[in-house]
């Protein structure tokens, strides 16, 4: 749960950064700044890239949510078979590096 809140906070930080950049661009435009100044302002900060990578990382909670939906749809046996396919009898036994593959297969059940 703590990780989810951190991801949300990081998302808000990205949004705030975007609004700051937008305000700077608008201010520069209003002052009729030189084109190279506007280009410098609108460049994406380098620190935003690692956050995007983390956002695409599949977590145990993400997989658990998808599997819960499939179970509620009456696909409990298929969910169990899918876990067995990954060599696990329960979700927490699935290695982290295989969670992305698991969620991809679970979504098409």
XYZ file of N, CA, C and O in Angstrom:
436
model
N 0.825 -1.183 0.000
C 0.000 0.000 0.000
C 0.869 1.245 0.000
O 0.571 2.196 -0.685
N 1.963 1.186 0.770
C 2.857 2.336 0.866
C 3.433 2.690 -0.506
O 3.533 3.852 -0.856
N 3.765 1.662 -1.283
C 4.314 1.882 -2.618
C 3.314 2.568 -3.536
O 3.682 3.381 -4.375
N 2.042 2.252 -3.373
C 1.009 2.876 -4.199
C 0.934 4.366 -3.927
O 0.802 5.171 -4.843
N 1.011 4.729 -2.645
C 0.960 6.154 -2.300
C 2.175 6.885 -2.850
O 2.076 8.024 -3.290
N 3.325 6.222 -2.838
C 4.522 6.854 -3.392
C 4.379 7.073 -4.890
O 4.779 8.111 -5.415
N 3.791 6.114 -5.597
C 3.580 6.263 -7.032
C 2.623 7.422 -7.316
O 2.833 8.196 -8.247
N 1.588 7.538 -6.491
C 0.640 8.636 -6.672
C 1.342 9.966 -6.440
O 1.171 10.918 -7.202
N 2.160 10.036 -5.387
C 2.891 11.264 -5.087
C 3.843 11.623 -6.225
O 3.958 12.795 -6.615
N 4.516 10.623 -6.794
C 5.417 10.879 -7.913
C 4.638 11.387 -9.127
O 5.102 12.267 -9.855
N 3.446 10.852 -9.314
C 2.607 11.317 -10.409
C 2.225 12.781 -10.239
O 2.270 13.570 -11.182
N 1.862 13.142 -9.009
C 1.532 14.543 -8.738
C 2.743 15.442 -8.941
O 2.610 16.576 -9.405
N 3.925 14.941 -8.601
C 5.137 15.734 -8.824
C 5.341 15.990 -10.315
O 5.713 17.098 -10.716
N 5.090 14.975 -11.132
C 5.220 15.148 -12.586
C 4.197 16.159 -13.106
O 4.512 16.995 -13.958
N 2.987 16.083 -12.582
C 1.951 17.019 -13.008
C 2.341 18.438 -12.610
O 2.221 19.374 -13.411
N 2.820 18.600 -11.374
C 3.232 19.931 -10.910
C 4.369 20.474 -11.765
O 4.375 21.656 -12.133
N 5.314 19.612 -12.125
C 6.422 20.031 -12.982
C 5.895 20.492 -14.340
O 6.331 21.512 -14.870
N 4.942 19.773 -14.857
C 4.348 20.152 -16.139
C 3.654 21.503 -16.072
O 3.791 22.331 -16.974
N 2.915 21.742 -14.983
C 2.246 23.032 -14.826
C 3.246 24.169 -14.668
O 3.046 25.260 -15.197
N 4.343 23.905 -13.941
C 5.373 24.940 -13.793
C 5.967 25.299 -15.158
O 6.152 26.469 -15.485
N 6.273 24.261 -15.942
C 6.844 24.496 -17.268
C 5.855 25.232 -18.162
O 6.237 26.141 -18.907
N 4.589 24.862 -18.075
C 3.564 25.534 -18.862
C 3.467 27.009 -18.479
O 3.381 27.880 -19.351
N 3.505 27.284 -17.190
C 3.452 28.678 -16.730
C 4.666 29.460 -17.222
O 4.544 30.620 -17.631
N 5.838 28.822 -17.198
C 7.047 29.490 -17.670
C 6.969 29.771 -19.166
O 7.367 30.845 -19.626
N 6.439 28.819 -19.921
C 6.313 29.007 -21.369
C 5.327 30.135 -21.655
O 5.586 30.999 -22.499
N 4.217 30.151 -20.940
C 3.217 31.195 -21.154
C 3.807 32.560 -20.796
O 3.617 33.530 -21.533
N 4.507 32.622 -19.687
C 5.131 33.873 -19.272
C 6.155 34.329 -20.310
O 6.215 35.503 -20.671
N 6.936 33.400 -20.806
C 7.939 33.739 -21.815
C 7.275 34.209 -23.100
O 7.746 35.142 -23.758
N 6.164 33.560 -23.452
C 5.441 33.948 -24.657
C 4.863 35.354 -24.514
O 4.886 36.146 -25.459
N 4.348 35.626 -23.326
C 3.774 36.949 -23.099
C 4.829 38.052 -23.175
O 4.554 39.165 -23.560
N 6.030 37.711 -22.796
C 7.126 38.687 -22.860
C 7.778 38.699 -24.240
O 8.747 39.414 -24.469
N 7.227 37.856 -25.135
C 7.769 37.730 -26.493
C 9.262 37.399 -26.457
O 10.094 38.071 -27.066
N 9.554 36.336 -25.730
C 10.929 35.881 -25.582
C 11.439 35.316 -26.902
O 10.672 34.946 -27.795
N 12.749 35.219 -27.008
C 13.387 34.661 -28.196
C 13.034 33.176 -28.295
O 12.867 32.499 -27.286
N 12.926 32.604 -29.504
C 12.562 31.193 -29.671
C 13.488 30.233 -28.924
O 13.039 29.231 -28.397
N 14.790 30.535 -28.856
C 15.692 29.615 -28.166
C 15.417 29.592 -26.667
O 15.605 28.578 -26.016
N 14.917 30.681 -26.092
C 14.580 30.711 -24.679
C 13.374 29.830 -24.415
O 13.353 29.065 -23.456
N 12.386 29.874 -25.259
C 11.200 29.040 -25.098
C 11.583 27.574 -25.229
O 11.117 26.731 -24.474
N 12.460 27.262 -26.150
C 12.885 25.880 -26.337
C 13.578 25.368 -25.077
O 13.350 24.252 -24.665
N 14.414 26.160 -24.455
C 15.100 25.748 -23.239
C 14.101 25.468 -22.127
O 14.239 24.514 -21.380
N 13.080 26.281 -22.018
C 12.092 26.132 -20.955
C 11.259 24.874 -21.153
O 10.940 24.178 -20.197
N 10.913 24.539 -22.383
C 10.010 23.422 -22.642
C 10.697 22.064 -22.656
O 10.023 21.057 -22.784
N 11.996 22.001 -22.509
C 12.670 20.716 -22.483
C 12.263 19.944 -21.232
O 12.105 20.511 -20.164
N 12.088 18.625 -21.396
C 11.681 17.779 -20.287
C 12.855 17.572 -19.342
O 13.955 17.271 -19.786
N 12.623 17.692 -18.043
C 13.718 17.462 -17.102
C 14.200 16.016 -17.150
O 13.413 15.098 -17.372
N 15.495 15.805 -16.943
C 16.083 14.467 -17.021
C 15.552 13.549 -15.937
O 15.467 12.351 -16.125
N 15.172 14.078 -14.787
C 14.727 13.216 -13.701
C 13.346 12.614 -13.942
O 12.933 11.722 -13.237
N 12.605 13.077 -14.925
C 11.277 12.546 -15.188
C 11.347 11.148 -15.806
O 10.441 10.362 -15.634
N 12.398 10.807 -16.501
C 12.504 9.511 -17.166
C 12.480 8.331 -16.203
O 11.731 7.397 -16.420
N 13.273 8.308 -15.122
C 13.216 7.158 -14.230
C 11.836 6.947 -13.613
O 11.431 5.828 -13.380
N 11.080 7.993 -13.388
C 9.750 7.850 -12.825
C 8.825 7.129 -13.792
O 7.995 6.340 -13.379
N 8.981 7.385 -15.089
C 8.161 6.697 -16.075
C 8.469 5.205 -16.080
O 7.586 4.380 -16.219
N 9.736 4.842 -15.924
C 10.107 3.435 -15.882
C 9.483 2.758 -14.677
O 8.999 1.643 -14.755
N 9.499 3.428 -13.521
C 8.911 2.850 -12.326
C 7.401 2.707 -12.472
O 6.806 1.786 -11.951
N 6.791 3.634 -13.165
C 5.349 3.586 -13.330
C 4.929 2.379 -14.149
O 3.837 1.862 -13.965
N 5.757 1.913 -15.063
C 5.418 0.766 -15.894
C 5.776 -0.555 -15.225
O 5.424 -1.596 -15.733
N 6.457 -0.515 -14.107
C 6.828 -1.732 -13.387
C 5.574 -2.350 -12.777
O 4.798 -1.686 -12.099
N 5.372 -3.637 -13.032
C 4.202 -4.344 -12.536
C 4.461 -4.764 -11.092
O 5.490 -5.360 -10.783
N 3.522 -4.458 -10.229
C 3.654 -4.823 -8.818
C 2.758 -6.005 -8.491
O 1.844 -6.349 -9.255
N 3.005 -6.577 -7.345
C 2.201 -7.687 -6.869
C 0.742 -7.253 -6.715
O -0.172 -8.012 -7.030
N 0.534 -6.025 -6.271
C -0.824 -5.506 -6.095
C -1.553 -5.387 -7.433
O -2.758 -5.653 -7.510
N -0.825 -4.995 -8.484
C -1.425 -4.897 -9.820
C -1.926 -6.262 -10.283
O -3.045 -6.402 -10.764
N -1.073 -7.267 -10.121
C -1.432 -8.621 -10.549
C -2.582 -9.142 -9.694
O -3.534 -9.735 -10.204
N -2.508 -8.884 -8.396
C -3.561 -9.344 -7.485
C -4.915 -8.760 -7.893
O -5.937 -9.461 -7.876
N -4.943 -7.512 -8.291
C -6.195 -6.873 -8.697
C -6.775 -7.540 -9.942
O -7.982 -7.814 -10.005
N -5.923 -7.813 -10.910
C -6.395 -8.458 -12.143
C -6.895 -9.870 -11.849
O -7.962 -10.275 -12.326
N -6.144 -10.608 -11.048
C -6.558 -11.977 -10.721
C -7.850 -11.992 -9.906
O -8.672 -12.899 -10.062
N -8.049 -11.007 -9.058
C -9.283 -10.930 -8.274
C -10.486 -10.727 -9.186
O -11.543 -11.350 -8.987
N -10.324 -9.881 -10.191
C -11.414 -9.656 -11.150
C -11.724 -10.953 -11.895
O -12.883 -11.325 -12.056
N -10.701 -11.648 -12.324
C -10.905 -12.901 -13.061
C -11.573 -13.948 -12.181
O -12.429 -14.705 -12.641
N -11.204 -13.970 -10.903
C -11.821 -14.916 -9.973
C -13.303 -14.596 -9.793
O -14.141 -15.500 -9.787
N -13.618 -13.309 -9.656
C -15.020 -12.904 -9.522
C -15.827 -13.215 -10.776
O -17.043 -13.385 -10.709
N -15.149 -13.277 -11.910
C -15.821 -13.625 -13.170
C -16.041 -15.135 -13.281
O -16.541 -15.613 -14.286
N -15.636 -15.890 -12.255
C -15.838 -17.337 -12.250
C -14.707 -18.113 -12.903
O -14.881 -19.270 -13.282
N -13.553 -17.517 -13.014
C -12.422 -18.173 -13.673
C -11.366 -18.625 -12.667
O -10.170 -18.589 -12.949
N -11.821 -19.074 -11.501
C -10.906 -19.472 -10.432
C -9.973 -20.590 -10.876
O -8.767 -20.545 -10.592
N -10.510 -21.583 -11.571
C -9.681 -22.709 -12.003
C -8.618 -22.261 -13.002
O -7.473 -22.716 -12.955
N -8.986 -21.344 -13.893
C -8.012 -20.837 -14.860
C -6.930 -20.015 -14.174
O -5.760 -20.061 -14.556
N -7.314 -19.275 -13.128
C -6.335 -18.483 -12.365
C -5.354 -19.423 -11.664
O -4.140 -19.200 -11.702
N -5.877 -20.490 -11.054
C -5.006 -21.462 -10.381
C -4.073 -22.144 -11.377
O -2.890 -22.341 -11.100
N -4.594 -22.486 -12.544
C -3.768 -23.112 -13.580
C -2.674 -22.157 -14.049
O -1.531 -22.569 -14.291
N -3.013 -20.893 -14.159
C -2.038 -19.888 -14.582
C -0.919 -19.750 -13.543
O 0.253 -19.676 -13.897
N -1.280 -19.744 -12.274
C -0.260 -19.680 -11.219
C 0.636 -20.913 -11.269
O 1.861 -20.814 -11.126
N 0.031 -22.088 -11.489
C 0.814 -23.319 -11.596
C 1.764 -23.271 -12.786
O 2.868 -23.802 -12.735
N 1.332 -22.617 -13.853
C 2.167 -22.461 -15.043
C 3.458 -21.700 -14.704
O 4.498 -21.925 -15.313
N 3.367 -20.816 -13.732
C 4.532 -20.050 -13.290
C 5.223 -20.706 -12.100
O 6.059 -20.089 -11.439
N 4.855 -21.959 -11.818
C 5.515 -22.718 -10.758
C 5.159 -22.253 -9.362
O 5.972 -22.369 -8.442
N 3.966 -21.734 -9.189
C 3.561 -21.214 -7.885
C 2.171 -21.731 -7.527
O 1.332 -21.937 -8.392
N 1.955 -21.931 -6.235
C 0.626 -22.312 -5.786
C -0.157 -21.101 -5.268
O -1.353 -21.160 -5.068
N 0.564 -20.002 -5.043
C -0.080 -18.750 -4.643
C 0.678 -17.589 -5.274
O 1.837 -17.722 -5.664
N 0.036 -16.443 -5.365
C 0.603 -15.299 -6.068
C 1.920 -14.830 -5.472
O 2.848 -14.488 -6.187
N 2.032 -14.838 -4.174
C 3.262 -14.350 -3.536
C 4.467 -15.231 -3.845
O 5.605 -14.821 -3.621
N 4.244 -16.413 -4.384
C 5.345 -17.313 -4.746
C 5.907 -17.040 -6.141
O 6.936 -17.594 -6.511
N 5.234 -16.208 -6.907
C 5.691 -15.890 -8.263
C 6.848 -14.902 -8.171
O 6.743 -13.883 -7.489
N 7.975 -15.182 -8.832
C 9.112 -14.244 -8.817
C 8.726 -12.890 -9.410
O 7.935 -12.816 -10.358
N 9.299 -11.818 -8.857
C 8.973 -10.456 -9.310
C 9.240 -10.251 -10.795
O 8.502 -9.543 -11.465
N 10.299 -10.878 -11.313
C 10.643 -10.668 -12.714
C 9.642 -11.325 -13.674
O 9.661 -11.061 -14.868
N 8.744 -12.162 -13.143
C 7.753 -12.826 -14.001
C 6.360 -12.230 -13.845
O 5.416 -12.677 -14.483
N 6.226 -11.197 -13.008
C 4.911 -10.603 -12.780
C 4.335 -9.970 -14.045
O 3.130 -10.055 -14.293
N 5.180 -9.354 -14.852
C 4.697 -8.733 -16.088
C 4.117 -9.788 -17.038
O 3.064 -9.568 -17.654
N 4.795 -10.928 -17.140
C 4.292 -12.007 -17.993
C 2.976 -12.565 -17.441
O 2.052 -12.840 -18.191
N 2.924 -12.686 -16.118
C 1.723 -13.223 -15.470
C 0.525 -12.316 -15.701
O -0.558 -12.783 -16.080
N 0.705 -11.026 -15.523
C -0.431 -10.111 -15.692
C -0.881 -10.071 -17.162
O -2.074 -9.969 -17.450
N 0.061 -10.191 -18.078
C -0.281 -10.195 -19.503
C -1.150 -11.414 -19.837
O -2.159 -11.302 -20.544
N -0.781 -12.564 -19.303
C -1.568 -13.777 -19.558
C -2.894 -13.747 -18.817
O -3.904 -14.240 -19.323
N -2.902 -13.159 -17.630
C -4.131 -13.098 -16.844
C -5.169 -12.204 -17.499
O -6.375 -12.495 -17.447
N -4.733 -11.140 -18.125
C -5.666 -10.203 -18.752
C -6.420 -10.813 -19.931
O -7.504 -10.362 -20.263
N -5.850 -11.831 -20.552
C -6.525 -12.456 -21.704
C -7.344 -13.684 -21.329
O -7.912 -14.323 -22.203
N -7.410 -14.009 -20.051
C -8.227 -15.152 -19.620
C -9.691 -14.916 -19.920
O -10.207 -13.852 -19.831
